[in-house]
XYZ file of C-alpha atoms in Angstrom:
711
model
C -27.549 12.241 -5.679
C -25.561 14.287 -3.196
C -22.028 14.976 -1.984
C -19.254 17.419 -2.811
C -15.611 17.562 -3.820
C -14.304 17.409 -0.263
C -12.635 20.792 -0.265
C -11.460 22.292 3.036
C -11.540 26.063 3.287
C -9.012 28.625 4.505
C -9.843 31.434 6.893
C -8.126 34.576 8.083
C -5.148 34.395 10.434
C -2.402 31.911 9.610
C -4.007 31.333 6.195
C -3.490 35.000 5.354
C 0.127 34.624 6.405
C 0.475 31.879 3.788
C -0.884 34.214 1.119
C 1.419 37.066 2.130
C 4.398 34.721 2.143
C 3.535 33.545 -1.367
C 3.335 37.151 -2.591
C 6.738 37.832 -1.003
C 8.129 34.791 -2.837
C 6.902 36.160 -6.175
C 8.473 39.545 -5.521
C 11.776 38.164 -4.214
C 12.200 35.782 -7.147
C 10.936 38.325 -9.705
C 8.596 35.609 -10.963
C 5.455 36.457 -12.868
C 3.169 33.943 -11.151
C 3.106 31.332 -8.416
C 1.002 28.357 -7.349
C 1.152 26.850 -3.867
C 0.075 23.224 -3.423
C -0.560 21.384 -0.165
C -0.421 17.649 0.497
C -3.766 16.084 1.273
C -4.236 14.099 4.464
C -3.578 10.820 2.669
C -0.246 12.059 1.364
C -0.937 10.845 -2.193
C -2.114 14.039 -3.897
C -1.475 17.782 -4.007
C -4.266 20.356 -3.943
C -3.862 23.849 -5.341
C -4.341 26.196 -2.384
C -3.229 29.704 -3.387
C -2.422 31.368 -6.727
C -0.601 34.619 -7.355
C -0.349 36.290 -10.730
C -2.576 33.819 -12.576
C -6.385 33.414 -12.534
C -8.148 30.284 -11.361
C -9.506 29.323 -14.758
C -5.994 29.074 -16.201
C -4.913 26.709 -13.399
C -8.164 24.681 -13.323
C -6.656 21.529 -14.925
C -4.169 21.329 -12.060
C -6.484 21.906 -9.093
C -5.589 18.397 -7.928
C -2.332 16.673 -8.864
C -1.585 13.083 -7.873
C 1.926 12.478 -6.551
C 2.520 9.964 -9.334
C 1.138 12.232 -12.084
C 3.598 13.427 -14.744
C 3.740 17.051 -13.572
C 6.714 19.127 -12.368
C 5.258 19.829 -8.919
C 4.463 16.133 -8.373
C 8.039 15.161 -9.283
C 9.435 17.900 -7.041
C 7.440 16.814 -3.979
C 7.734 13.075 -4.524
C 11.498 13.205 -5.110
C 12.064 16.121 -2.685
C 14.102 18.158 -5.147
C 13.838 21.324 -7.215
C 12.574 20.726 -10.763
C 13.504 23.305 -13.405
C 11.863 23.486 -16.847
C 13.706 25.908 -19.098
C 11.160 26.603 -21.817
C 8.376 25.266 -24.014
C 10.493 22.680 -25.827
C 11.718 21.171 -22.588
C 8.179 21.207 -21.193
C 6.880 19.389 -24.283
C 9.631 16.798 -24.016
C 9.399 16.101 -20.279
C 5.756 16.935 -19.530
C 3.717 16.606 -22.754
C 0.394 16.726 -20.911
C 1.165 20.154 -19.445
C 2.494 21.370 -22.780
C -0.754 20.476 -24.558
C -2.733 22.687 -22.209
C -0.264 25.587 -21.964
C 1.635 25.818 -25.266
C 3.094 29.216 -24.333
C 6.548 30.642 -23.774
C 7.521 30.507 -20.101
C 9.943 28.818 -17.731
C 9.144 27.375 -14.337
C 10.577 25.997 -11.139
C 8.800 23.505 -8.896
C 10.121 22.777 -5.427
C 9.001 20.880 -2.316
C 7.686 22.867 0.629
C 8.731 21.369 3.956
C 9.152 22.333 7.577
C 11.191 20.480 10.149
C 11.538 17.449 7.889
C 7.778 17.303 7.263
C 6.639 17.632 3.652
C 3.710 20.032 3.459
C 3.304 20.729 -0.257
C 4.953 22.208 -3.312
C 5.640 25.595 -4.872
C 5.500 26.416 -8.588
C 7.003 29.675 -9.847
C 6.625 30.916 -13.428
C 8.828 33.444 -15.239
C 8.211 35.069 -18.646
C 9.632 33.426 -21.741
C 12.313 36.130 -21.838
C 13.943 34.579 -18.737
C 17.145 32.588 -19.180
C 16.660 28.893 -19.841
C 18.822 28.241 -16.766
C 18.070 28.922 -13.126
C 20.733 31.148 -11.594
C 22.386 30.136 -8.318
C 21.030 33.257 -6.643
C 17.532 32.462 -7.872
C 17.810 28.921 -6.535
C 18.640 30.294 -3.092
C 15.634 32.619 -3.270
C 13.322 29.748 -4.260
C 14.616 27.483 -1.494
C 14.304 30.263 1.100
C 10.728 30.919 -0.056
C 9.893 27.217 0.346
C 11.216 27.239 3.901
C 9.102 30.276 4.794
C 6.035 28.741 3.166
C 6.638 25.496 5.063
C 6.679 27.439 8.325
C 3.519 29.310 7.334
C 1.707 26.072 6.464
C 2.763 24.634 9.797
C 1.080 27.625 11.434
C -2.096 26.843 9.499
C -1.980 23.225 10.686
C -1.304 24.191 14.302
C -4.215 26.632 14.213
C -6.486 23.813 13.072
C -7.281 25.521 9.780
C -7.901 23.636 6.571
C -6.445 24.614 3.243
C -8.685 25.215 0.188
C -8.748 22.602 -2.502
C -11.982 22.663 -4.509
C -11.675 26.445 -4.927
C -8.168 27.824 -4.368
C -7.648 31.438 -3.313
C -6.104 33.985 -5.645
C -3.903 36.847 -4.515
C -2.418 39.640 -6.589
C 1.234 40.576 -6.151
C 1.251 44.369 -6.016
C 4.580 45.822 -7.122
C 5.554 49.226 -5.744
C 4.560 51.972 -8.140
C 5.294 55.668 -8.118
C 1.953 57.242 -8.985
C 1.323 60.820 -10.024
C -1.952 62.649 -9.525
C -5.057 61.143 -11.140
C -5.429 64.283 -13.242
C -1.878 63.974 -14.602
C -2.376 60.314 -15.425
C -5.675 61.011 -17.200
C -4.068 63.761 -19.277
C -1.175 61.454 -20.171
C -3.525 58.712 -21.386
C -5.718 61.127 -23.368
C -2.702 62.372 -25.306
C -1.882 58.860 -26.584
C -3.272 57.923 -30.018
C -6.008 55.290 -30.224
C -7.794 53.814 -27.216
C -6.592 52.046 -24.092
C -8.056 49.765 -21.469
C -6.809 47.603 -18.607
C -7.739 44.051 -17.601
C -7.159 42.490 -14.207
C -5.802 38.965 -13.826
C -9.314 37.539 -14.144
C -9.804 39.312 -17.457
C -12.262 41.950 -16.240
C -12.022 45.516 -17.566
C -10.860 47.849 -14.790
C -10.204 50.964 -16.881
C -11.116 52.171 -20.372
C -10.694 55.447 -22.201
C -13.589 57.113 -24.042
C -11.730 56.606 -27.349
C -11.440 52.855 -26.706
C -15.125 52.593 -25.820
C -16.018 54.458 -29.011
C -13.861 52.092 -31.092
C -15.572 48.980 -29.732
C -18.999 50.667 -29.892
C -20.113 50.194 -26.265
C -20.787 52.704 -23.491
C -17.871 52.815 -20.967
C -20.264 52.181 -18.056
C -21.282 48.874 -19.650
C -17.650 47.809 -20.038
C -16.210 48.481 -16.581
C -16.145 45.276 -14.552
C -17.179 43.133 -17.525
C -15.307 40.358 -19.297
C -14.523 41.468 -22.873
C -15.941 38.304 -24.474
C -19.217 38.851 -22.603
C -19.558 42.579 -23.294
C -18.193 42.235 -26.846
C -19.570 38.944 -28.232
C -17.550 39.292 -31.442
C -14.356 38.743 -29.407
C -15.670 35.439 -28.039
C -13.614 33.306 -30.439
C -10.751 30.836 -29.884
C -8.015 32.996 -31.392
C -8.760 35.959 -29.119
C -8.954 33.677 -26.079
C -5.686 32.037 -27.091
C -3.869 35.381 -27.361
C -5.250 36.445 -23.995
C -4.108 33.201 -22.341
C -0.711 33.523 -23.998
C -0.234 36.997 -22.542
C -1.355 35.841 -19.079
C 0.968 32.833 -18.939
C 4.069 33.984 -20.828
C 3.884 37.631 -19.663
C 5.072 38.600 -23.158
C 3.313 41.149 -25.414
C 1.032 39.805 -28.116
C -1.401 41.213 -30.662
C -4.314 40.233 -32.851
C -6.843 41.719 -35.268
C -10.596 41.260 -34.891
C -13.637 42.271 -36.904
C -16.271 44.366 -35.156
C -19.487 43.670 -37.090
C -20.408 44.561 -39.643
C -17.187 45.814 -41.254
C -14.858 47.537 -38.746
C -11.424 45.982 -38.256
C -9.635 46.728 -34.989
C -6.129 45.881 -33.848
C -5.442 44.927 -30.219
C -2.025 44.981 -28.544
C -1.718 43.265 -25.154
C 1.022 44.207 -22.673
C 0.943 41.981 -19.565
C 2.663 42.146 -16.198
C 2.120 40.587 -12.769
C -0.940 42.738 -12.010
C -2.900 42.509 -15.256
C -2.887 43.404 -18.952
C -2.790 46.799 -20.637
C -4.494 46.883 -24.025
C -4.104 49.352 -26.875
C -6.907 49.484 -29.415
C -6.658 51.156 -32.812
C -8.321 50.993 -36.218
C -6.637 48.256 -38.257
C -6.724 46.594 -41.621
C -8.072 43.086 -42.202
C -6.047 40.388 -40.493
C -6.691 36.727 -39.769
C -10.430 36.583 -39.308
C -11.693 35.463 -35.928
C -15.406 35.689 -36.836
C -17.390 35.997 -40.017
C -19.362 39.226 -40.630
C -22.855 38.964 -39.273
C -22.353 35.572 -37.647
C -24.164 35.140 -34.338
C -22.063 35.124 -31.205
C -21.316 31.669 -29.883
C -23.162 30.603 -26.761
C -21.958 28.541 -23.842
C -18.393 27.412 -23.265
C -17.190 27.865 -26.836
C -14.032 29.780 -25.991
C -10.551 28.313 -26.209
C -10.669 27.438 -22.509
C -12.998 24.527 -23.242
C -10.783 23.420 -26.125
C -7.814 23.313 -23.793
C -9.741 21.280 -21.258
C -10.735 18.922 -24.074
C -7.076 18.535 -25.097
C -6.008 18.075 -21.502
C -8.575 15.368 -20.830
C -7.627 13.623 -24.089
C -3.978 13.610 -23.053
C -4.680 12.242 -19.585
C -7.023 9.530 -20.853
C -4.325 8.159 -23.159
C -2.361 7.359 -19.992
C -5.285 5.714 -18.191
C -4.764 1.974 -17.856
C -7.735 0.442 -16.049
C -11.316 1.491 -15.391
C -10.345 3.037 -12.056
C -7.870 5.309 -13.856
C -10.560 6.452 -16.318
C -12.953 7.296 -13.472
C -10.317 9.265 -11.561
C -9.000 11.133 -14.611
C -12.515 12.033 -15.727
C -13.442 13.318 -12.275
C -10.160 15.177 -11.722
C -10.163 16.941 -15.091
C -13.785 17.200 -16.207
C -15.577 18.299 -13.058
C -13.435 21.420 -12.383
C -13.500 22.366 -16.073
C -17.291 22.159 -16.380
C -18.203 23.276 -12.871
C -20.032 20.040 -12.063
C -20.457 19.019 -8.441
C -21.032 15.290 -8.953
C -20.293 12.619 -11.520
C -21.069 8.948 -12.069
C -19.680 6.559 -14.684
C -21.896 3.572 -15.496
C -21.864 0.572 -17.827
C -24.032 -2.385 -18.767
C -23.187 -5.901 -17.585
C -25.455 -8.884 -18.252
C -28.497 -6.702 -18.785
C -28.017 -4.702 -15.612
C -26.710 -1.229 -14.831
C -23.372 -1.208 -13.008
C -21.737 1.805 -11.339
C -18.050 1.776 -12.340
C -17.128 4.817 -10.256
C -18.356 8.137 -8.961
C -17.255 11.407 -7.403
C -19.356 13.833 -5.369
C -22.099 11.259 -4.763
C -22.374 9.182 -1.596
C -21.731 5.449 -1.689
C -25.162 4.859 -0.173
C -26.877 6.688 -3.017
C -24.830 4.918 -5.675
C -25.808 1.542 -4.242
C -29.420 2.348 -5.194
C -28.447 2.480 -8.869
C -25.904 -0.321 -8.932
C -27.087 -3.665 -10.378
C -30.594 -2.498 -11.321
C -32.221 -3.807 -14.552
C -31.138 -2.036 -17.710
C -34.443 -0.463 -18.747
C -35.183 2.989 -20.221
C -36.868 4.055 -16.967
C -33.696 5.764 -15.684
C -31.811 8.518 -17.569
C -28.439 6.719 -17.395
C -29.901 3.489 -18.770
C -31.836 5.258 -21.536
C -28.691 7.052 -22.732
C -26.940 3.697 -22.800
C -29.732 1.954 -24.694
C -30.528 4.672 -27.229
C -27.146 6.339 -27.595
C -28.834 9.718 -27.129
C -27.822 12.335 -24.567
C -30.207 13.910 -22.090
C -29.888 17.499 -20.790
C -32.124 18.605 -17.947
C -32.049 22.165 -16.636
C -34.248 21.288 -13.660
C -36.063 18.335 -12.154
C -39.320 19.190 -13.915
C -37.600 18.648 -17.259
C -36.144 15.383 -16.048
C -39.498 14.146 -14.751
C -41.236 14.952 -18.038
C -38.778 12.632 -19.774
C -38.770 10.057 -16.950
C -42.087 10.155 -15.052
C -40.911 7.543 -12.536
C -37.800 9.520 -11.534
C -37.333 10.404 -7.861
C -35.362 13.485 -6.843
C -32.831 11.901 -4.485
C -29.564 13.740 -5.042
C -30.448 17.366 -4.229
C -29.006 18.596 -7.547
C -30.676 21.115 -9.861
C -29.400 20.219 -13.361
C -28.048 17.122 -15.096
C -26.289 16.092 -18.284
C -26.597 12.375 -19.083
C -24.243 11.366 -21.868
C -23.869 8.072 -23.737
C -20.316 6.736 -23.909
C -19.764 5.601 -27.471
C -16.958 3.265 -28.549
C -16.620 1.356 -31.831
C -19.913 2.884 -32.946
C -21.989 1.547 -30.050
C -22.914 2.828 -26.575
C -20.985 0.983 -23.867
C -21.875 3.124 -20.865
C -23.112 6.492 -19.710
C -21.762 9.505 -17.868
C -23.883 11.542 -15.466
C -22.800 15.100 -14.620
C -24.796 16.919 -11.935
C -24.902 20.598 -10.950
C -26.059 22.140 -7.695
C -27.506 25.215 -9.449
C -29.793 25.636 -12.411
C -27.816 25.373 -15.633
C -28.616 26.004 -19.254
C -27.183 23.660 -21.868
C -26.900 25.681 -25.110
C -26.134 23.893 -28.365
C -22.404 24.616 -28.299
C -22.050 23.248 -24.775
C -24.009 20.134 -25.682
C -21.611 19.580 -28.586
C -18.598 19.961 -26.298
C -20.027 17.568 -23.702
C -20.794 15.019 -26.406
C -17.215 15.230 -27.677
C -15.876 14.736 -24.178
C -18.137 11.725 -23.675
C -16.760 10.240 -26.892
C -13.218 10.495 -25.572
C -14.242 8.931 -22.278
C -16.119 6.119 -24.038
C -13.059 5.159 -26.086
C -10.865 5.282 -22.998
C -13.370 3.189 -21.052
C -13.440 0.486 -23.723
C -9.624 0.306 -23.708
C -9.605 0.272 -19.909
C -12.087 -2.575 -19.591
C -10.117 -4.606 -22.127
C -6.951 -3.864 -20.181
C -8.539 -4.941 -16.898
C -9.733 -8.197 -18.502
C -6.318 -8.980 -19.967
C -4.599 -8.046 -16.741
C -6.851 -10.393 -14.788
C -6.191 -13.231 -17.259
C -2.444 -12.625 -17.044
C -2.519 -12.524 -13.251
C -4.411 -15.804 -13.007
C -2.160 -17.469 -15.590
C 0.947 -16.356 -13.735
C -0.451 -17.578 -10.433
C -1.304 -20.969 -11.959
C 2.260 -21.463 -13.196
C 3.891 -20.704 -9.837
C 3.664 -22.876 -6.677
C 0.467 -22.273 -4.749
C 2.346 -23.102 -1.553
C 5.768 -24.266 -0.470
C 6.352 -27.614 1.272
C 7.023 -27.634 4.984
C 10.538 -28.891 5.682
C 11.818 -29.521 9.238
C 14.903 -27.427 9.883
C 14.071 -24.764 7.296
C 12.153 -21.486 7.225
C 11.191 -20.512 3.681
C 9.409 -17.595 1.993
C 9.043 -16.502 -1.628
C 7.920 -13.445 -3.541
C 6.969 -12.696 -7.121
C 6.531 -9.138 -8.381
C 5.691 -8.550 -12.066
C 7.075 -5.437 -13.697
C 4.930 -5.700 -16.835
C 1.363 -4.541 -17.469
C -1.624 -6.081 -19.207
C -0.610 -9.346 -20.887
C 3.110 -8.930 -20.127
C 3.313 -12.325 -18.444
C 6.796 -12.969 -17.156
C 8.962 -16.072 -17.396
C 10.384 -15.905 -13.867
C 9.781 -18.921 -11.632
C 10.818 -20.479 -8.348
C 10.249 -23.854 -6.719
C 11.005 -25.742 -3.511
C 10.990 -29.551 -3.720
C 11.026 -31.770 -0.670
C 13.031 -34.902 -1.607
C 12.962 -36.760 1.730
C 13.066 -35.981 5.456
C 16.566 -34.446 5.315
C 17.058 -33.235 1.736
C 15.352 -30.517 -0.243
C 15.912 -28.872 -3.624
C 15.406 -25.226 -4.538
C 15.247 -23.803 -8.051
C 14.857 -20.355 -9.520
C 14.934 -19.274 -13.155
C 14.031 -16.734 -15.791
C 12.783 -17.473 -19.313
C 13.662 -14.804 -21.847
C 10.768 -12.519 -22.816
C 7.452 -11.239 -21.452
C 4.634 -12.940 -23.298
C 2.486 -16.046 -23.380
C 5.265 -18.066 -25.073
C 7.680 -17.199 -22.257
C 5.105 -18.167 -19.639
C 4.356 -21.488 -21.376
C 8.045 -22.367 -21.627
C 8.508 -21.360 -17.985
C 5.872 -23.908 -16.998
C 7.661 -26.629 -18.978
C 11.071 -25.766 -17.503
C 9.738 -25.743 -13.947
C 7.993 -29.076 -14.504
C 11.177 -30.622 -15.953
C 13.345 -29.387 -13.078
C 10.829 -30.670 -10.557
C 10.620 -34.092 -12.238
C 14.388 -34.596 -12.526
C 14.911 -33.438 -8.945
C 12.233 -35.798 -7.610
C 13.929 -38.660 -9.463
C 17.069 -38.054 -7.385
C 19.299 -36.474 -10.045
C 22.203 -34.356 -8.728
C 22.263 -30.615 -9.556
C 24.454 -30.903 -12.672
C 22.251 -33.672 -14.108
C 19.061 -31.742 -13.369
C 20.266 -28.808 -15.455
C 21.814 -31.029 -18.147
C 18.581 -33.000 -18.672
C 16.439 -29.847 -18.614
C 18.761 -28.277 -21.180
C 18.287 -31.231 -23.538
C 14.521 -30.925 -23.166
C 14.653 -27.273 -24.248
C 16.837 -28.219 -27.226
C 14.256 -30.865 -28.223
C 11.432 -28.329 -27.871
C 13.244 -26.186 -30.446
C 12.284 -22.968 -28.701
C 13.976 -19.724 -29.696
C 13.843 -18.555 -26.066
C 16.723 -19.099 -23.666
C 16.406 -19.742 -19.940
C 18.596 -19.046 -16.954
C 18.278 -21.338 -13.959
C 19.963 -21.967 -10.627
C 19.474 -25.282 -8.848
C 20.432 -25.917 -5.212
C 20.484 -29.215 -3.312
C 20.352 -28.864 0.488
C 21.394 -31.804 2.681
C 20.197 -30.872 6.149
C 21.713 -33.908 7.838
C 25.208 -33.185 6.504
C 24.653 -29.426 6.532
C 25.825 -29.161 2.921
C 24.667 -27.029 0.017
C 25.447 -28.073 -3.574
C 24.629 -25.710 -6.428
C 24.780 -25.517 -10.221
C 23.837 -22.613 -12.450
C 22.837 -22.061 -16.048
C 23.779 -18.414 -16.522
C 21.686 -17.256 -13.569
C 22.318 -14.401 -11.146
C 24.702 -15.212 -8.318
C 23.023 -16.185 -5.024
C 23.792 -14.566 -1.679
C 24.426 -16.299 1.633
C 24.023 -14.431 4.914
C 25.794 -16.128 7.829
C 24.442 -16.142 11.360
C 26.917 -13.423 12.388
C 25.646 -11.086 9.644
C 28.545 -11.626 7.283
C 27.184 -11.832 3.747
C 28.921 -13.319 0.728
C 28.255 -13.796 -2.964
C 28.350 -17.496 -3.821
C 30.429 -17.785 -6.972
C 29.075 -20.939 -8.579
C 30.983 -22.078 -11.724
C 28.984 -20.626 -14.642
C 27.196 -22.802 -17.151
C 25.531 -21.847 -20.437
C 21.937 -20.719 -20.555
C 19.501 -23.569 -21.088
C 18.465 -24.158 -24.703
C 21.730 -23.210 -26.445
C 24.153 -26.169 -26.566
C 22.982 -29.781 -26.166
C 26.439 -30.782 -24.889
C 26.691 -28.067 -22.224
C 28.010 -29.039 -18.793
C 26.959 -27.510 -15.496
C 29.707 -27.859 -12.862
C 28.721 -27.785 -9.194
C 30.136 -26.219 -6.051
C 29.582 -27.236 -2.418
C 29.097 -24.900 0.530
C 28.741 -25.541 4.255
C 25.421 -24.694 5.882
C 25.481 -23.307 9.399
C 22.466 -22.772 11.678
C 21.071 -19.262 11.309
C 22.389 -18.764 7.777
C 20.028 -17.408 5.099
C 20.228 -18.254 1.381
C 18.830 -15.724 -1.116
C 17.981 -16.907 -4.633
C 16.573 -14.240 -6.966
C 16.055 -13.186 -10.577
C 17.817 -10.231 -12.165
C 14.895 -7.829 -11.700
C 16.084 -7.442 -8.108
C 19.434 -5.960 -9.193
C 18.701 -4.362 -12.577
C 18.511 -0.573 -12.416
C 18.934 1.787 -15.402
C 22.327 3.493 -15.328
C 23.591 1.425 -12.366
C 26.558 -0.906 -12.740
C 25.452 -4.530 -12.055
C 28.289 -5.073 -9.570
C 27.295 -1.923 -7.679
C 23.677 -3.078 -7.614
C 24.742 -6.488 -6.278
C 26.864 -4.820 -3.584
C 23.876 -2.698 -2.599
C 21.658 -5.795 -2.316
C 24.346 -7.579 -0.333
C 24.583 -4.658 2.099
C 20.813 -4.559 2.530
C 20.734 -8.294 3.297
C 23.519 -7.833 5.830
C 21.823 -4.934 7.621
C 18.320 -6.419 7.792
C 17.309 -8.681 10.669
C 16.487 -12.139 9.215
C 14.369 -13.192 12.208
C 11.204 -12.495 10.192
C 11.723 -13.843 6.652
C 8.485 -12.273 5.380
C 9.576 -8.831 6.552
C 13.016 -9.435 5.021
C 11.465 -10.429 1.672
C 9.297 -7.305 1.640
C 12.328 -5.136 2.434
C 14.275 -6.636 -0.454
C 11.364 -6.089 -2.858
C 10.921 -2.455 -1.767
C 14.624 -1.929 -2.406
C 13.779 -1.684 -6.132
C 11.834 1.554 -6.601
C 10.861 1.049 -10.261
C 11.488 -2.536 -11.389
C 12.456 -2.811 -15.051
C 11.998 -6.582 -15.004
C 9.999 -9.156 -13.073
C 11.307 -10.111 -9.649
C 11.206 -13.583 -8.144
C 13.025 -14.410 -4.921
C 13.333 -17.374 -2.590
C 14.628 -16.981 0.970
C 15.728 -20.089 2.884
C 16.917 -20.001 6.488
C 18.707 -23.068 7.918
C 17.797 -23.727 11.544
C 19.023 -26.079 14.228
C 17.062 -29.264 14.855
C 13.724 -28.636 16.519
C 11.391 -25.671 16.248
C 8.483 -25.179 13.898
C 9.239 -24.259 10.275
C 7.631 -21.168 8.776
C 6.767 -21.112 5.070
C 5.103 -18.533 2.888
C 4.804 -17.570 -0.749
C 3.777 -14.213 -2.099
């Protein structure tokens, strides 16, 4: 299995200008860290390109951010506005996924990066938790100016034909101006301080340590310089220490902890961070909250808090995954960067065969070899699915010993094959592949197994969702007209757009009924609710309206008889309906309404009016209700718009204002192409809160070929 994460790289030249501009932005805004994102070529995701003041491993969960993901930078770029988050409580409220991964004290601003009207990416700036919860006007100007300069710099990268990094973003260190004395004076100053001291860079490596500090931790200074503390000092490789370190890096606020150096020496650590790294003071200390037990062996593999955060982050994202495609994408986006895998495949069993549900880093051609093969224990993915046992292979020799028939096709060196367990049974398997030889110690195997459990549960929910969604879609389609009749003198098109998910079947309907060569009836309605009962009642209402119309009943009688039917059905759901009778020979339109939204009529000259039909009660309330009618003249070139309230319902918007907006859109849009007009009207609603059904009818002069469509 072969392929990679499709990550362009940045070179010197204009790319370096981008990095310098980002550093200038950090200094000018007095921020503690910054992350620059660039739009991918498809315009639907942001890739982390350059970081300043924060190491890559902290930002790993956000290497790729979809424009629709619930993250500040995605909102800022998608809505082209500055997003301000004034602290941890606000972050938890507005962006719970981010808060789970970074539960530290900081504030941030996210803003779009553009140049000449072209969106190029987004900028995230972080300030310490001591910053005001509000963004000052002067700071806003600095942020906006920085975004303009970054937009210009990114344009230079594009014009130079360079590509921006995505799989492995670059890190740069903002270097504040410092007045330094002589090295001898600085060394004397440090030696006079009590206890020991050391310095960490932004990646956590030790760049300086005093002899006293080295003596306290019991390691030669030469073995500490350039090392990560949790590697050189295994007794610090515990979640609490990692958590305090991450807290200092992100919040830029001092923190402290106590740790036990085996067998019985307690040490206190005080961390003082800034934009260039962390200064640490070490001193003998009394017992505090224990981070390890005396004499316990150091943990192996990815047992630090970083893995726990990735686990929490993946859990949070999977709760938002709806279908199988979402699970595949979330798993690839979050798991592969966290674990350093270069390829991934998600597989399941269907009718005794192995099916590839999705993959990343592998070629489609290679995946086709494994898709739809018999489910036998000959392949690692199938065996994990059958037995429920994971397989870990450090090299191909190990894999071949377990699977003698295996063929090395993917060019990878190591593999983890994990069963996906849900409801106590394996429902699929996850393959993670690595380009280099990899050990899988016990702690890492435990972590991978836990992750696979989360993915298995999410996959089971996703497959159930996809099944229900498909059932709902087919049910909805069966209840609506498959096609509209062709009527000489009329052009007609219809649209239906559900706002619900899963089994949220709507009660909206429309119909066009050809009565004879010169008369036609149109109906549109909305049954209260979004469930199977609403859909069933919608089918009955539409059938009743159609039957009464075909029998020649006038509009008021059609609604009156349908109302009595609903009363007899004793349903607790109410229905709105508008019925229109069009006489093409007399060029007359007669309408009656049962509490439905007011239709719009666009005249040939572009003038658009709201047709105020005398209101009648909703269907299913009063058996004696009357439905008065109103007549209108039809002129060639006029367009009638019938619609349900999803087209004009917007949170926080007055209904009359929404209707005026729709009326203006209908007036401004050329009605020559009814399909294009219908699509424009649908797109007018950015986030529908209710289902939308609409019927567009254009009255033409005699002659010409009618055009009809439904969608």
